[in-house]
Short mmCIF file of C-alpha atoms in Angstrom, two decimals:
data_model
loop_
_atom_site.label_atom_id
_atom_site.label_comp_id
_atom_site.label_asym_id
_atom_site.label_seq_id
_atom_site.Cartn_x
_atom_site.Cartn_y
_atom_site.Cartn_z
CA UNK A 3 0.00 0.00 0.00
CA UNK A 4 1.30 3.43 -0.94
CA UNK A 5 -0.16 6.52 0.65
CA UNK A 6 -0.05 10.13 -0.44
CA UNK A 7 -1.28 12.98 1.72
CA UNK A 8 -2.36 16.24 0.11
CA UNK A 9 -4.42 19.33 0.76
CA UNK A 10 -2.11 21.25 3.04
CA UNK A 11 -1.45 24.93 2.69
CA UNK A 12 -1.19 28.31 4.36
CA UNK A 13 -4.33 29.55 6.06
CA UNK A 14 -5.32 32.01 8.75
CA UNK A 15 -6.51 31.13 12.21
CA UNK A 16 -10.16 30.15 12.13
CA UNK A 17 -10.04 28.88 8.56
CA UNK A 18 -10.66 25.35 7.37
CA UNK A 19 -8.71 22.85 5.31
CA UNK A 20 -9.43 19.33 4.13
CA UNK A 21 -6.57 16.92 3.88
CA UNK A 22 -6.76 13.82 1.70
CA UNK A 23 -4.90 10.56 1.98
CA UNK A 24 -5.04 8.69 -1.30
CA UNK A 25 -3.94 5.09 -1.40
CA UNK A 26 -3.01 2.55 -3.98
CA UNK A 27 -3.72 -1.11 -3.51
CA UNK A 28 -6.87 -3.16 -3.56
CA UNK A 29 -6.71 -3.98 0.14
CA UNK A 30 -6.72 -0.39 1.39
CA UNK A 31 -10.42 -0.55 2.17
CA UNK A 32 -9.70 -3.21 4.78
CA UNK A 33 -7.14 -1.08 6.65
CA UNK A 34 -7.66 1.30 9.51
CA UNK A 35 -6.15 4.73 8.87
CA UNK A 36 -4.70 7.33 11.14
CA UNK A 37 -3.50 10.89 10.80
CA UNK A 38 -0.45 12.13 12.67
CA UNK A 39 1.37 15.42 12.71
CA UNK A 40 4.74 16.80 13.65
CA UNK A 41 5.26 20.42 14.54
CA UNK A 42 8.68 22.05 14.27
CA UNK A 43 10.88 20.94 17.13
CA UNK A 44 8.31 18.52 18.50
CA UNK A 45 7.64 14.81 18.47
CA UNK A 46 5.17 13.36 16.03
CA UNK A 47 1.75 13.07 17.60
CA UNK A 48 -1.50 11.31 16.90
CA UNK A 49 -4.38 13.31 15.48
CA UNK A 50 -7.23 11.01 14.47
CA UNK A 51 -8.02 7.49 13.32
CA UNK A 52 -10.82 5.66 11.57
CA UNK A 53 -11.52 1.95 11.23
CA UNK A 54 -11.78 0.12 7.95
CA UNK A 55 -15.44 0.81 7.29
CA UNK A 56 -15.65 4.22 8.92
CA UNK A 57 -17.97 3.29 11.77
CA UNK A 58 -15.50 4.08 14.52
CA UNK A 59 -13.27 7.08 14.96
CA UNK A 60 -10.92 8.39 17.62
CA UNK A 61 -9.44 11.84 18.11
CA UNK A 62 -6.71 13.49 20.09
CA UNK A 63 -8.14 15.82 22.70
CA UNK A 64 -6.43 18.76 21.04
CA UNK A 65 -8.51 18.40 17.87
CA UNK A 66 -11.73 16.91 19.16
CA UNK A 67 -14.72 18.94 18.03
CA UNK A 68 -12.72 20.73 15.32
CA UNK A 69 -11.40 17.92 13.11
CA UNK A 70 -13.37 15.15 11.45
CA UNK A 71 -11.90 12.04 9.88
CA UNK A 72 -13.85 10.18 7.22
CA UNK A 73 -13.22 7.80 4.36
CA UNK A 74 -14.52 6.85 0.94
CA UNK A 75 -13.39 3.32 0.25
CA UNK A 76 -14.71 3.46 -3.30
CA UNK A 77 -12.11 6.17 -3.90
CA UNK A 78 -9.41 4.64 -1.69
CA UNK A 79 -9.25 7.94 0.16
CA UNK A 80 -9.37 9.08 3.75
CA UNK A 81 -10.07 12.69 4.62
CA UNK A 82 -9.30 14.95 7.53
CA UNK A 83 -11.59 17.95 7.67
CA UNK A 84 -9.97 20.60 9.84
CA UNK A 85 -12.10 23.49 11.04
CA UNK A 86 -11.37 26.39 13.35
CA UNK A 87 -7.68 26.01 12.74
CA UNK A 88 -5.26 27.41 15.27
CA UNK A 89 -1.60 28.40 14.94
CA UNK A 90 -0.73 25.40 17.10
CA UNK A 91 -2.13 23.13 14.37
CA UNK A 92 0.83 24.12 12.22
CA UNK A 93 2.70 20.94 11.36
CA UNK A 94 3.47 18.43 8.68
CA UNK A 95 0.64 15.94 8.56
CA UNK A 96 1.04 12.26 7.76
CA UNK A 97 -1.46 9.52 7.08
CA UNK A 98 -0.77 5.94 7.98
CA UNK A 99 -2.56 2.63 7.43
CA UNK A 100 -2.87 -0.30 9.78
CA UNK A 101 -3.57 -3.85 8.61
CA UNK A 102 -5.59 -4.32 11.79
CA UNK A 103 -8.93 -3.25 10.37
CA UNK A 104 -10.54 -2.20 13.62
CA UNK A 105 -7.57 -0.42 15.16
CA UNK A 106 -8.27 3.23 15.90
CA UNK A 107 -5.54 3.90 18.41
CA UNK A 108 -2.65 6.29 18.67
CA UNK A 109 0.31 3.90 18.78
CA UNK A 110 2.53 4.51 15.79
CA UNK A 111 3.85 0.97 15.93
CA UNK A 112 0.43 -0.37 15.00
CA UNK A 113 0.52 1.38 11.65
CA UNK A 114 2.23 -0.57 8.90
CA UNK A 115 2.33 1.93 6.05
CA UNK A 116 3.15 5.63 6.10
CA UNK A 117 2.64 8.21 3.42
CA UNK A 118 4.46 11.35 2.47
CA UNK A 119 3.51 14.42 4.42
CA UNK A 120 1.60 17.55 3.62
CA UNK A 121 2.38 20.85 5.32
CA UNK A 122 -0.25 22.86 7.12
CA UNK A 123 0.64 26.37 8.24
CA UNK A 124 -1.82 28.42 10.25
CA UNK A 125 -1.03 32.07 10.73
CA UNK A 126 -2.39 34.12 13.61
#
């Protein structure tokens, strides 16, 4: 499975962005998917995850209520809708896929495939 994140950009605080994680491979629809981010000078951190069919999701407290993760398996794509963006959301964002279909946790070691990042910059 190959993953490619896109949709990042430069926005102002309060704006919205939608990130996409497009995947190749026929088995992608059976994988759970997570989004992570890494801000300058900080460790990579978990953002959100969704199980293989989209019925279960999990969010970091820092984004809960502002971000929504969803997926369209027909398009092999997972989305991260980010609303009410804050300067502290500035980071490179990664998507990752886990072969464990129902996994929606934050442990990086559970994710088997990682995509290239997309940069999100939120100005104040």
